[in-house]
Every structure is written in structure tokens, then in C-alpha cells.
Amino acid sequence: MHHPLTTAGLALYTCIYSSEDKVGSLSPCPDASSSSTWSLAVDTTKPLQSIDGFGAAWTDATTYLFDSLDDELVDGLMLDLFTSSGIQLEFMRTTIGQSDLTPDGRWSFDENGGEPDPELAGWSLTEPGQRMLRYVKRMCAISPDVTLLGSIWSPPGWMKENNTLISKYIQAYVNYIVSYLNEYKSSGVEVTAITLQNEPLHSALVSGEAWTMFMNASYAALLTNATYAAMAANKLGTEIWAYDHNTDKPAYPQHVLDNTEVSTVAWHCYASASGGFEALQDFARANFGVKQYMTECWLHDQSGEGFFDLPQFIMRPVQFGASGALAWTLAGSVDLDVSYPGGCRECTGIVQVDMKARTFEKNHDWYTLGQFSKFVRKGARYVNVEGDHIYEDNTGVESAGFINPDGSVILIVMNKFSNTLEVTVNVDGVDVVQVLAARSLTTLVMGREGKVMKN
């Protein structure tokens, strides 16, 4: 229900929503009424952190699943993922080597039969690595400005002992990483940033083998400095982001920032039920100018995930200072059969693929992620919104505001009540009224008069 105003200043020009009952799935907001009211106020006078985008993760499972689909289906899906006709994801993560979502079995760029190869004579992308690069190149051809984060789960097994990096192989590991970046660069893909170890404080063993590696903060700082030196020598502009783990151990990234040139931190959502994202605000206060991202939070649509799970783990880190947020993962299998043994079997994607039928389905996470990614553009600034409140029964209203580079104001609102809700939004002294569907996520795009804007 649109209410463009004649008042000088702002006019609501787009209202799109997705709802738990699936009546709305990135759909125009319906005409509706409500006896319940709420008020929100967007403060555009104090723009905060810049936004690089929202997205999901490329994994071996994702590329394996996409390969099961006909080329025409994949072509259309890629356009839906990365262009303005779809949900326009602008921030993506890719696994570097094997992860816990690897159906191919254990692999790296230089397993070498388990025998040491410090000169990396056997280094190669391998078949799953080539498959990953093929899809990343397709993405970059469609969306060349995508922010691409690469994350490493483990070096080759011969570099490790007791699931930690053997010190005599530090330079070999640095060269291993640089070889990956050079391979991507020579293929036309610039990796924006890497994290040297996904979840470095997690050291899970599966059947005597680890798909992860333990790395303490001192080792992370040492490896970061060595890797930066090697990247500079190879004229690589890739950044290194610290940590890539939960918000309850901020001393870890603090040590890395204090002892390296790193100025960006990657966080995961698993510290508590709410994600513990308040830690980002505290970290920013202690480290002026630091950039922060939420780089992993799992989807589990077939095992109890709620409609608001994704909107919460996208919205809340941004409310506390993040410049982007990522879902884990891009694609899952309807049969839950694409994880590494002992890995995240229940993990799903924003797309669920049926390999037998050679079809896919966009689930509710596709649409709720699109409520952010389709409308908040790279370079937007986050702005505070007053009026949010969540009650003890987890009903209420949560919201996030943004100013796009074109001057449009974006407000994304969760209505967690089981009834419609009439919301009055005040922006710079101008009121816009909109009725929100029950149990929904709504995006309001409000434009300044005289501005030419694009969806």
C-alpha cells in the first residue's frame, strides 16, 4: 500500500515484502489495513559505516549441485543471483580448498599422497578447484564489482601435525596461498580478501582426519605478516581479514590487529542464540576505523530454521557496525547429502537442488536475503532507526536503515507480530505510512524529490 507524499522531501516509491506464510515473496506490498500501530524514526543526519553488500558462500557442495543442473537453468540462476533483475548479491565468500561442505572427499591444492612437498612441485587447482574457479569467473563476468572473500579450512595434510601448522612449513604454506591468488588473478579474478583460517579456534577431527586447523592468535599474526610480504612481492592487492570466528573471543582479532597491518575483522554468528553482535560495537570503539563483516551463519531450512533467522543474522551485525553479512551457504541438496563426513549435513542454501530431478527451488531464505541485497547498494551508509522493540515472547519490530549512493533511503522492517501493523516512518521530519503484513520482512525505498533512482 503506497503513500507517496506531496510534502517536500520524501516519497515512498517502492514497497516490497516477503512473509512467513509465503503469500509474499519479494512481492509488492498489498493494500491492507490495521488497527495496530507502530512508529519508527530514521536518522539520516549521521550516516555510519559503509556497506559492501550481502550474499552467501560458494562451496564445493554448491558447485557440485549446480553442475547437476542443465546449463540453461544455471544461466538463468546466475542472472537471478547477481543482477538487478534478481536479488543482486554483491558480497560473496568462496572456500579455498576443502571445507565441511565438500562432497568429493578430502582434497587440497597439493595433497601429494600425504608426502611433504615444500617446493609445491605438485601444486594444482585440481578438479574441484577448477570447478570452483569456473563458477566464480561466471559470477565475476556478470558482476565484476562483487566483493569476494576467500577462506581456508585447512592446508595440505603433510603441513600439519596435531592439527596445527608445522613451523618449518610456514613459508611453504605462504607460497601455497600466493599460488592460489596468482592462479585466480591470471584467470581474471581478483580476490578481494582472504582469511588465513576459517574458525581457527575450532579443531574438529573426523575419522582421524581434520578438515580444519587450529591456529592461535600469535601464529595468525606471524602468518599474516609473512603472507602480506609475499603478496607484496607478487604485486597482489588482496587484503587479509583477521579471525573468521565467533564474537566471544575478541582478544584474538585484537592481537592480530595490534601486531600486523590488518584493519578488518571477520566474525561468525555462533557465540550465542542472538549471535553476540554487540561485540562488534565494542570492538569498533576500541579500534577506530576498523572494518567488520559477519562472514558466516548457517542455514538449516530442513531442520527447524525459522523465517526470521536469516533476517536477524543479516540485520543485527549491521546494526552494530558490520559492513556486510553472509549466509552459509549458497546452495544445498534436498537430500542433505553433500557434506564432508562429519561436516554440516543439515546445512541448506538459499537454493535447494534436487540432483535426481535436476531442478532447484528458491526457499524463504532466498527471498529474505533479497529484501536486503536487492535494494541496499554497494557504497550505501547505514543509519540508525529509533523505535525497535522485541518483547519477551520474541514478538515486536526490528529494523535497519540505509542511504544509498543515489540518495534513496532504505528501511527494512521485521514485523514479528502475528497481525498486520500500520507503521509510521519519520524520515527527516517527513512521515510515511505503510501497513506491514503479519510475520513479514518489508523493504521500503523512499526517494528524495528531484532524485532519479533505479530499482
Short mmCIF file of C-alpha atoms in Angstrom, two decimals:
data_model
loop_
_atom_site.label_atom_id
_atom_site.label_comp_id
_atom_site.label_asym_id
_atom_site.label_seq_id
_atom_site.Cartn_x
_atom_site.Cartn_y
_atom_site.Cartn_z
CA MET A 1 0.00 0.00 0.00
CA HIS A 2 1.86 3.05 -1.26
CA HIS A 3 1.51 6.51 0.26
CA PRO A 4 3.58 8.95 -1.83
CA LEU A 5 3.58 12.31 -0.07
CA THR A 6 3.08 15.74 -1.55
CA THR A 7 5.12 17.12 1.35
CA ALA A 8 8.51 18.39 0.16
CA GLY A 9 11.25 15.92 0.97
CA LEU A 10 10.50 12.23 0.66
CA ALA A 11 8.07 9.97 -1.13
CA LEU A 12 7.65 6.24 -0.75
CA TYR A 13 8.10 4.84 -4.19
CA THR A 14 8.65 1.11 -3.64
CA CYS A 15 7.39 -1.30 -1.01
CA ILE A 16 8.36 -4.99 -1.29
CA TYR A 17 7.75 -7.75 1.24
CA SER A 18 8.23 -11.43 1.97
CA SER A 19 6.11 -13.22 4.55
CA GLU A 20 6.27 -16.36 6.61
CA ASP A 21 3.05 -17.65 5.04
CA LYS A 22 4.72 -17.28 1.58
CA VAL A 23 1.89 -15.09 0.28
CA GLY A 24 4.60 -12.50 -0.26
CA SER A 25 7.95 -13.48 -1.79
CA LEU A 26 9.71 -10.28 -2.83
CA SER A 27 6.22 -9.12 -3.81
CA PRO A 28 4.65 -5.65 -3.98
CA CYS A 29 3.14 -4.76 -0.63
CA PRO A 30 -0.62 -5.44 -0.58
CA ASP A 31 -3.36 -2.97 0.18
CA ALA A 32 -4.22 -3.62 3.80
CA SER A 33 -5.40 -2.00 6.97
CA SER A 34 -4.54 -2.49 10.61
CA SER A 35 -5.81 -1.39 13.99
CA SER A 36 -2.32 -1.87 15.43
CA THR A 37 0.17 0.95 15.05
CA TRP A 38 3.90 1.50 15.45
CA SER A 39 6.30 4.39 14.91
CA LEU A 40 9.87 4.40 13.61
CA ALA A 41 12.24 7.33 13.05
CA VAL A 42 15.17 7.15 10.60
CA ASP A 43 18.09 9.45 11.39
CA THR A 44 19.79 10.28 8.08
CA THR A 45 21.86 13.10 9.59
CA LYS A 46 24.56 10.81 10.98
CA PRO A 47 25.48 8.18 8.39
CA LEU A 48 27.62 5.41 9.84
CA GLN A 49 29.63 2.56 8.27
CA SER A 50 29.62 1.92 4.53
CA ILE A 51 28.03 -1.25 3.19
CA ASP A 52 29.76 -3.60 0.74
CA GLY A 53 26.81 -5.92 0.29
CA PHE A 54 25.09 -9.11 1.33
CA GLY A 55 25.39 -12.61 -0.02
CA ALA A 56 26.26 -16.25 0.58
CA ALA A 57 29.11 -18.73 0.18
CA TRP A 58 30.39 -20.69 -2.77
CA THR A 59 31.32 -24.18 -1.53
CA ASP A 60 32.31 -27.43 -3.23
CA ALA A 61 28.77 -28.58 -2.49
CA THR A 62 27.32 -25.57 -4.31
CA THR A 63 29.36 -26.07 -7.47
CA TYR A 64 28.74 -29.83 -7.38
CA LEU A 65 24.99 -29.20 -7.16
CA PHE A 66 24.98 -26.55 -9.89
CA ASP A 67 26.81 -28.99 -12.15
CA SER A 68 23.85 -31.37 -11.81
CA LEU A 69 21.54 -28.81 -13.44
CA ASP A 70 21.08 -28.12 -17.15
CA ASP A 71 23.18 -25.24 -18.45
CA GLU A 72 20.14 -23.12 -19.28
CA LEU A 73 18.87 -23.42 -15.72
CA VAL A 74 22.25 -22.41 -14.31
CA ASP A 75 22.49 -19.46 -16.71
CA GLY A 76 19.15 -18.15 -15.51
CA LEU A 77 20.01 -18.83 -11.88
CA MET A 78 23.27 -16.91 -12.12
CA LEU A 79 21.43 -13.89 -13.53
CA ASP A 80 18.87 -14.16 -10.73
CA LEU A 81 21.67 -14.23 -8.17
CA PHE A 82 23.88 -11.43 -9.42
CA THR A 83 21.88 -8.91 -11.45
CA SER A 84 19.25 -6.31 -10.61
CA SER A 85 16.58 -8.44 -12.29
CA GLY A 86 17.15 -10.88 -9.42
CA ILE A 87 18.49 -10.40 -5.88
CA GLN A 88 21.84 -8.83 -6.90
CA LEU A 89 24.24 -10.35 -4.37
CA GLU A 90 27.33 -8.12 -4.10
CA PHE A 91 29.34 -9.80 -1.32
CA MET A 92 30.35 -13.45 -1.66
CA ARG A 93 32.60 -15.93 0.06
CA THR A 94 34.44 -18.83 -1.52
CA THR A 95 36.11 -21.78 0.14
CA ILE A 96 39.82 -22.21 -0.62
CA GLY A 97 40.26 -25.96 -0.87
CA GLN A 98 38.15 -28.41 1.06
CA SER A 99 35.57 -27.41 3.68
CA ASP A 100 32.93 -29.21 5.72
CA LEU A 101 30.67 -28.87 2.65
CA THR A 102 32.82 -30.93 0.29
CA PRO A 103 31.16 -34.00 -1.24
CA ASP A 104 34.28 -35.00 -3.19
CA GLY A 105 36.25 -36.22 -0.17
CA ARG A 106 39.47 -34.85 1.24
CA TRP A 107 41.47 -32.62 -1.08
CA SER A 108 43.78 -29.62 -1.24
CA PHE A 109 45.88 -28.00 -3.96
CA ASP A 110 48.85 -30.20 -3.06
CA GLU A 111 47.98 -33.36 -1.11
CA ASN A 112 50.86 -35.19 -2.82
CA GLY A 113 49.77 -38.53 -1.42
CA GLY A 114 50.50 -37.29 2.09
CA GLU A 115 54.21 -36.85 1.32
CA PRO A 116 55.87 -33.49 2.07
CA ASP A 117 56.24 -31.19 -0.95
CA PRO A 118 57.72 -27.95 0.44
CA GLU A 119 58.63 -26.72 -3.06
CA LEU A 120 54.98 -27.23 -4.10
CA ALA A 121 56.01 -29.10 -7.22
CA GLY A 122 52.65 -30.86 -7.18
CA TRP A 123 50.52 -27.74 -6.69
CA SER A 124 47.43 -27.59 -8.92
CA LEU A 125 43.86 -26.38 -8.65
CA THR A 126 42.61 -29.98 -9.03
CA GLU A 127 39.19 -30.84 -10.44
CA PRO A 128 37.05 -29.40 -7.60
CA GLY A 129 39.25 -26.30 -7.55
CA GLN A 130 38.82 -25.82 -11.28
CA ARG A 131 35.08 -26.24 -10.90
CA MET A 132 35.04 -23.55 -8.22
CA LEU A 133 37.06 -21.15 -10.36
CA ARG A 134 34.74 -21.75 -13.31
CA TYR A 135 31.70 -20.62 -11.32
CA VAL A 136 33.49 -17.71 -9.68
CA LYS A 137 34.55 -16.49 -13.13
CA ARG A 138 30.96 -16.71 -14.34
CA MET A 139 29.86 -14.67 -11.34
CA CYS A 140 32.53 -12.03 -11.91
CA ALA A 141 31.64 -11.76 -15.60
CA ILE A 142 28.08 -10.89 -14.55
CA SER A 143 29.01 -8.78 -11.52
CA PRO A 144 32.62 -7.57 -11.83
CA ASP A 145 32.43 -5.40 -8.70
CA VAL A 146 31.44 -8.21 -6.33
CA THR A 147 33.39 -8.26 -3.06
CA LEU A 148 34.96 -11.72 -2.91
CA LEU A 149 36.28 -13.24 0.31
CA GLY A 150 38.29 -16.47 0.18
CA SER A 151 38.52 -18.58 3.34
CA ILE A 152 40.84 -21.50 4.03
CA TRP A 153 39.72 -24.52 6.07
CA SER A 154 42.99 -26.41 6.05
CA PRO A 155 46.41 -26.60 4.38
CA PRO A 156 47.54 -29.90 2.89
CA GLY A 157 47.70 -32.68 5.45
CA TRP A 158 51.51 -33.00 5.24
CA MET A 159 51.88 -29.44 6.53
CA LYS A 160 50.14 -30.32 9.82
CA GLU A 161 50.95 -32.15 13.00
CA ASN A 162 48.40 -32.47 15.82
CA ASN A 163 46.18 -30.40 13.56
CA THR A 164 48.41 -27.34 13.68
CA LEU A 165 50.80 -25.93 11.09
CA ILE A 166 54.32 -27.31 11.38
CA SER A 167 56.63 -24.33 11.76
CA LYS A 168 59.12 -25.48 9.12
CA TYR A 169 56.31 -25.31 6.55
CA ILE A 170 55.29 -21.72 7.22
CA GLN A 171 56.91 -20.45 4.02
CA ALA A 172 55.52 -23.38 2.05
CA TYR A 173 52.04 -22.51 3.28
CA VAL A 174 52.53 -18.84 2.42
CA ASN A 175 53.62 -19.87 -1.09
CA TYR A 176 50.61 -22.21 -1.28
CA ILE A 177 48.27 -19.28 -0.58
CA VAL A 178 50.04 -16.95 -3.02
CA SER A 179 49.89 -19.65 -5.71
CA TYR A 180 46.12 -19.73 -5.30
CA LEU A 181 45.83 -15.94 -5.58
CA ASN A 182 48.10 -15.84 -8.62
CA GLU A 183 46.11 -18.61 -10.29
CA TYR A 184 42.88 -16.68 -9.79
CA LYS A 185 44.45 -13.40 -10.90
CA SER A 186 45.81 -14.99 -14.10
CA SER A 187 42.27 -16.23 -14.78
CA GLY A 188 40.86 -12.71 -14.44
CA VAL A 189 39.55 -12.99 -10.87
CA GLU A 190 40.75 -10.55 -8.21
CA VAL A 191 40.14 -11.99 -4.75
CA THR A 192 39.24 -9.00 -2.57
CA ALA A 193 40.33 -10.54 0.71
CA ILE A 194 41.23 -13.81 2.38
CA THR A 195 41.07 -15.20 5.88
CA LEU A 196 44.01 -17.46 6.65
CA GLN A 197 41.99 -19.94 8.70
CA ASN A 198 38.26 -20.45 8.96
CA GLU A 199 37.26 -20.78 12.63
CA PRO A 200 40.85 -21.01 13.89
CA LEU A 201 39.79 -22.00 17.42
CA HIS A 202 37.78 -24.96 16.11
CA SER A 203 39.75 -28.17 15.61
CA ALA A 204 37.26 -30.93 14.78
CA LEU A 205 38.57 -34.35 13.90
CA VAL A 206 36.55 -36.63 11.65
CA SER A 207 37.58 -40.28 11.40
CA GLY A 208 41.08 -39.26 12.45
CA GLU A 209 41.28 -36.52 9.81
CA ALA A 210 40.65 -32.82 10.25
CA TRP A 211 39.09 -30.59 7.64
CA THR A 212 40.06 -27.66 9.89
CA MET A 213 43.24 -26.49 11.58
CA PHE A 214 43.85 -24.91 14.97
CA MET A 215 45.70 -21.59 14.81
CA ASN A 216 46.23 -19.40 17.86
CA ALA A 217 46.39 -15.60 17.64
CA SER A 218 50.20 -15.43 17.79
CA TYR A 219 50.54 -17.88 14.92
CA ALA A 220 47.87 -15.98 12.99
CA ALA A 221 49.82 -12.71 13.35
CA LEU A 222 53.07 -14.37 12.29
CA LEU A 223 51.46 -15.99 9.25
CA THR A 224 49.67 -12.77 8.34
CA ASN A 225 52.91 -10.78 8.22
CA ALA A 226 54.64 -13.46 6.16
CA THR A 227 51.73 -13.68 3.73
CA TYR A 228 51.46 -9.91 3.30
CA ALA A 229 55.16 -9.77 2.46
CA ALA A 230 54.77 -12.50 -0.16
CA MET A 231 51.67 -10.87 -1.64
CA ALA A 232 53.50 -7.54 -1.94
CA ALA A 233 56.37 -9.27 -3.71
CA ASN A 234 53.85 -10.74 -6.15
CA LYS A 235 52.05 -7.41 -6.60
CA LEU A 236 48.81 -8.81 -5.22
CA GLY A 237 46.35 -6.32 -3.79
CA THR A 238 44.34 -8.86 -1.80
CA GLU A 239 43.61 -7.93 1.83
CA ILE A 240 43.87 -10.24 4.82
CA TRP A 241 40.99 -10.16 7.27
CA ALA A 242 41.51 -11.34 10.82
CA TYR A 243 39.88 -14.15 12.73
CA ASP A 244 36.77 -15.52 10.89
CA HIS A 245 35.24 -16.95 14.07
CA ASN A 246 32.76 -16.19 16.85
CA THR A 247 32.18 -12.90 18.65
CA ASP A 248 33.01 -14.22 22.13
CA LYS A 249 36.80 -14.13 21.69
CA PRO A 250 37.60 -10.53 20.63
CA ALA A 251 41.10 -10.78 22.14
CA TYR A 252 42.07 -12.96 19.17
CA PRO A 253 41.47 -10.40 16.40
CA GLN A 254 42.73 -7.67 18.72
CA HIS A 255 46.11 -9.40 18.90
CA VAL A 256 46.22 -9.71 15.11
CA LEU A 257 45.37 -6.04 14.59
CA ASP A 258 47.94 -4.98 17.19
CA ASN A 259 50.74 -6.96 15.55
CA THR A 260 50.04 -6.69 11.80
CA GLU A 261 48.77 -4.19 9.23
CA VAL A 262 45.35 -5.87 9.19
CA SER A 263 42.45 -3.45 9.70
CA THR A 264 39.44 -5.69 9.02
CA VAL A 265 37.81 -8.42 11.11
CA ALA A 266 35.52 -11.28 10.06
CA TRP A 267 33.05 -12.64 12.62
CA HIS A 268 30.72 -15.66 12.79
CA CYS A 269 27.32 -15.87 14.46
CA TYR A 270 27.61 -18.93 16.71
CA ALA A 271 28.65 -17.42 20.05
CA SER A 272 25.08 -17.25 21.34
CA ALA A 273 21.48 -17.59 20.19
CA SER A 274 21.45 -13.90 19.27
CA GLY A 275 24.91 -14.00 17.68
CA GLY A 276 26.56 -11.75 20.28
CA PHE A 277 26.95 -8.97 17.74
CA GLU A 278 27.13 -6.28 20.41
CA ALA A 279 30.82 -7.23 20.50
CA LEU A 280 31.28 -5.54 17.13
CA GLN A 281 30.29 -2.19 18.57
CA ASP A 282 32.70 -2.59 21.48
CA PHE A 283 35.46 -3.67 19.10
CA ALA A 284 34.91 -0.64 16.86
CA ARG A 285 35.11 1.71 19.86
CA ALA A 286 38.46 0.19 20.80
CA ASN A 287 39.78 0.23 17.22
CA PHE A 288 38.93 3.44 15.38
CA GLY A 289 38.40 2.89 11.67
CA VAL A 290 38.28 -0.92 11.79
CA LYS A 291 36.03 -2.59 9.21
CA GLN A 292 33.97 -5.58 10.27
CA TYR A 293 31.89 -8.22 8.50
CA MET A 294 29.70 -11.11 9.53
CA THR A 295 31.09 -13.82 7.27
CA GLU A 296 29.21 -16.96 8.30
CA CYS A 297 25.89 -18.03 9.77
CA TRP A 298 24.34 -21.33 8.77
CA LEU A 299 21.06 -22.02 7.03
CA HIS A 300 19.13 -25.15 8.02
CA ASP A 301 15.79 -24.82 6.32
CA GLN A 302 15.01 -28.56 6.61
CA SER A 303 15.82 -28.85 10.31
CA GLY A 304 14.00 -26.21 12.30
CA GLU A 305 15.16 -22.90 10.86
CA GLY A 306 12.73 -20.05 11.49
CA PHE A 307 11.55 -17.45 8.97
CA PHE A 308 13.37 -14.67 10.82
CA ASP A 309 16.67 -16.49 11.34
CA LEU A 310 18.34 -15.09 8.23
CA PRO A 311 16.94 -11.56 8.54
CA GLN A 312 18.23 -11.44 12.11
CA PHE A 313 21.76 -12.58 11.32
CA ILE A 314 21.94 -10.17 8.38
CA MET A 315 20.42 -7.18 10.19
CA ARG A 316 21.90 -7.43 13.69
CA PRO A 317 25.61 -7.36 12.83
CA VAL A 318 24.98 -4.34 10.60
CA GLN A 319 23.18 -2.60 13.46
CA PHE A 320 26.39 -2.95 15.47
CA GLY A 321 28.81 -1.85 12.78
CA ALA A 322 29.28 -4.58 10.15
CA SER A 323 29.77 -3.57 6.52
CA GLY A 324 28.21 -6.74 5.14
CA ALA A 325 26.88 -10.16 6.08
CA LEU A 326 26.93 -13.63 4.52
CA ALA A 327 24.76 -16.73 4.70
CA TRP A 328 26.30 -20.21 4.80
CA THR A 329 25.66 -21.39 2.09
CA LEU A 330 24.59 -20.58 -1.48
CA ALA A 331 23.13 -23.97 -2.43
CA GLY A 332 22.16 -27.14 -0.61
CA SER A 333 20.79 -30.54 -1.52
CA VAL A 334 17.19 -31.56 -0.81
CA ASP A 335 18.64 -34.95 0.22
CA LEU A 336 21.19 -33.39 2.60
CA ASP A 337 23.94 -35.49 1.03
CA VAL A 338 26.70 -33.06 0.02
CA SER A 339 28.71 -32.52 3.21
CA TYR A 340 32.09 -33.91 4.13
CA PRO A 341 31.69 -36.89 6.53
CA GLY A 342 31.04 -35.39 9.93
CA GLY A 343 30.51 -31.95 8.39
CA CYS A 344 27.39 -29.83 8.22
CA ARG A 345 24.92 -32.38 6.89
CA GLU A 346 21.92 -30.23 7.86
CA CYS A 347 23.25 -27.13 6.11
CA THR A 348 20.97 -25.81 3.39
CA GLY A 349 21.28 -22.96 0.92
CA ILE A 350 19.19 -20.10 -0.35
CA VAL A 351 18.70 -22.51 -3.27
CA GLN A 352 17.87 -26.18 -2.70
CA VAL A 353 18.82 -28.53 -5.55
CA ASP A 354 17.23 -31.87 -6.38
CA MET A 355 20.01 -33.69 -8.21
CA LYS A 356 17.77 -36.58 -9.25
CA ALA A 357 15.12 -34.35 -10.82
CA ARG A 358 17.75 -31.82 -12.00
CA THR A 359 15.69 -28.97 -10.58
CA PHE A 360 16.08 -26.34 -7.88
CA GLU A 361 13.84 -24.35 -5.57
CA LYS A 362 14.32 -20.90 -4.08
CA ASN A 363 13.39 -21.19 -0.41
CA HIS A 364 12.34 -18.46 2.01
CA ASP A 365 16.00 -17.57 2.67
CA TRP A 366 16.37 -16.53 -0.98
CA TYR A 367 13.57 -14.02 -0.59
CA THR A 368 14.53 -12.66 2.83
CA LEU A 369 18.15 -12.22 1.75
CA GLY A 370 16.86 -10.45 -1.35
CA GLN A 371 14.97 -7.97 0.84
CA PHE A 372 18.45 -6.65 1.73
CA SER A 373 20.66 -7.39 -1.27
CA LYS A 374 18.26 -6.24 -3.99
CA PHE A 375 17.80 -2.77 -2.54
CA VAL A 376 20.86 -1.80 -0.46
CA ARG A 377 23.60 -0.94 -2.92
CA LYS A 378 27.35 -1.21 -2.51
CA GLY A 379 28.56 2.05 -1.01
CA ALA A 380 25.36 2.66 0.97
CA ARG A 381 25.70 4.02 4.51
CA TYR A 382 23.97 2.53 7.50
CA VAL A 383 21.80 4.91 9.55
CA ASN A 384 20.20 4.43 12.93
CA VAL A 385 16.48 3.83 13.37
CA GLU A 386 14.65 4.54 16.61
CA GLY A 387 11.55 2.64 17.69
CA ASP A 388 12.58 -1.02 17.59
CA HIS A 389 11.42 -3.28 20.41
CA ILE A 390 11.33 -7.04 20.92
CA TYR A 391 9.15 -8.46 23.70
CA GLU A 392 9.89 -11.47 25.88
CA ASP A 393 7.76 -13.68 23.62
CA ASN A 394 10.00 -12.64 20.68
CA THR A 395 7.29 -10.56 19.00
CA GLY A 396 7.92 -6.97 18.07
CA VAL A 397 9.64 -4.87 15.43
CA GLU A 398 13.28 -4.74 14.31
CA SER A 399 14.61 -2.52 11.55
CA ALA A 400 17.67 -1.23 9.73
CA GLY A 401 18.10 1.94 7.71
CA PHE A 402 20.44 2.85 4.86
CA ILE A 403 21.17 5.73 2.50
CA ASN A 404 22.07 4.52 -0.97
CA PRO A 405 24.66 6.32 -3.13
CA ASP A 406 21.79 7.73 -5.23
CA GLY A 407 20.27 9.38 -2.13
CA SER A 408 17.36 6.98 -1.67
CA VAL A 409 16.57 5.94 1.88
CA ILE A 410 16.05 2.22 2.51
CA LEU A 411 14.21 0.92 5.54
CA ILE A 412 13.99 -2.84 6.16
CA VAL A 413 11.49 -3.85 8.83
CA MET A 414 10.71 -7.14 10.52
CA ASN A 415 7.13 -7.37 11.76
CA LYS A 416 7.33 -10.29 14.18
CA PHE A 417 3.69 -9.95 15.26
CA SER A 418 1.03 -12.37 14.00
CA ASN A 419 -1.12 -9.45 12.88
CA THR A 420 -0.78 -6.64 10.34
CA LEU A 421 0.83 -3.48 11.62
CA GLU A 422 0.47 0.13 10.47
CA VAL A 423 3.88 1.75 10.75
CA THR A 424 4.53 5.47 10.57
CA VAL A 425 8.09 6.12 9.44
CA ASN A 426 9.56 9.55 10.07
CA VAL A 427 12.48 10.49 7.82
CA ASP A 428 13.95 13.97 8.18
CA GLY A 429 10.67 15.27 9.59
CA VAL A 430 8.51 13.71 6.87
CA ASP A 431 6.08 10.90 7.74
CA VAL A 432 5.47 7.89 5.50
CA VAL A 433 2.74 5.42 6.49
CA GLN A 434 2.78 1.75 5.49
CA VAL A 435 0.86 -1.32 6.60
CA LEU A 436 3.11 -4.34 7.11
CA ALA A 437 1.88 -7.89 6.58
CA ALA A 438 1.84 -10.24 9.55
CA ARG A 439 5.10 -12.11 10.24
CA SER A 440 6.91 -10.40 7.39
CA LEU A 441 10.06 -8.66 6.25
CA THR A 442 9.39 -5.46 4.32
CA THR A 443 11.69 -3.13 2.40
CA LEU A 444 10.64 0.49 1.90
CA VAL A 445 12.50 2.56 -0.68
CA MET A 446 11.96 6.26 -0.11
CA GLY A 447 13.28 8.76 -2.60
CA ARG A 448 14.07 12.41 -2.30
CA GLU A 449 12.12 14.61 -4.68
CA GLY A 450 14.11 15.57 -7.73
CA LYS A 451 16.31 12.47 -7.50
CA VAL A 452 16.36 9.95 -10.33
CA MET A 453 16.55 6.49 -8.80
CA LYS A 454 16.73 2.96 -10.06
CA ASN A 455 15.34 -0.22 -8.56
#
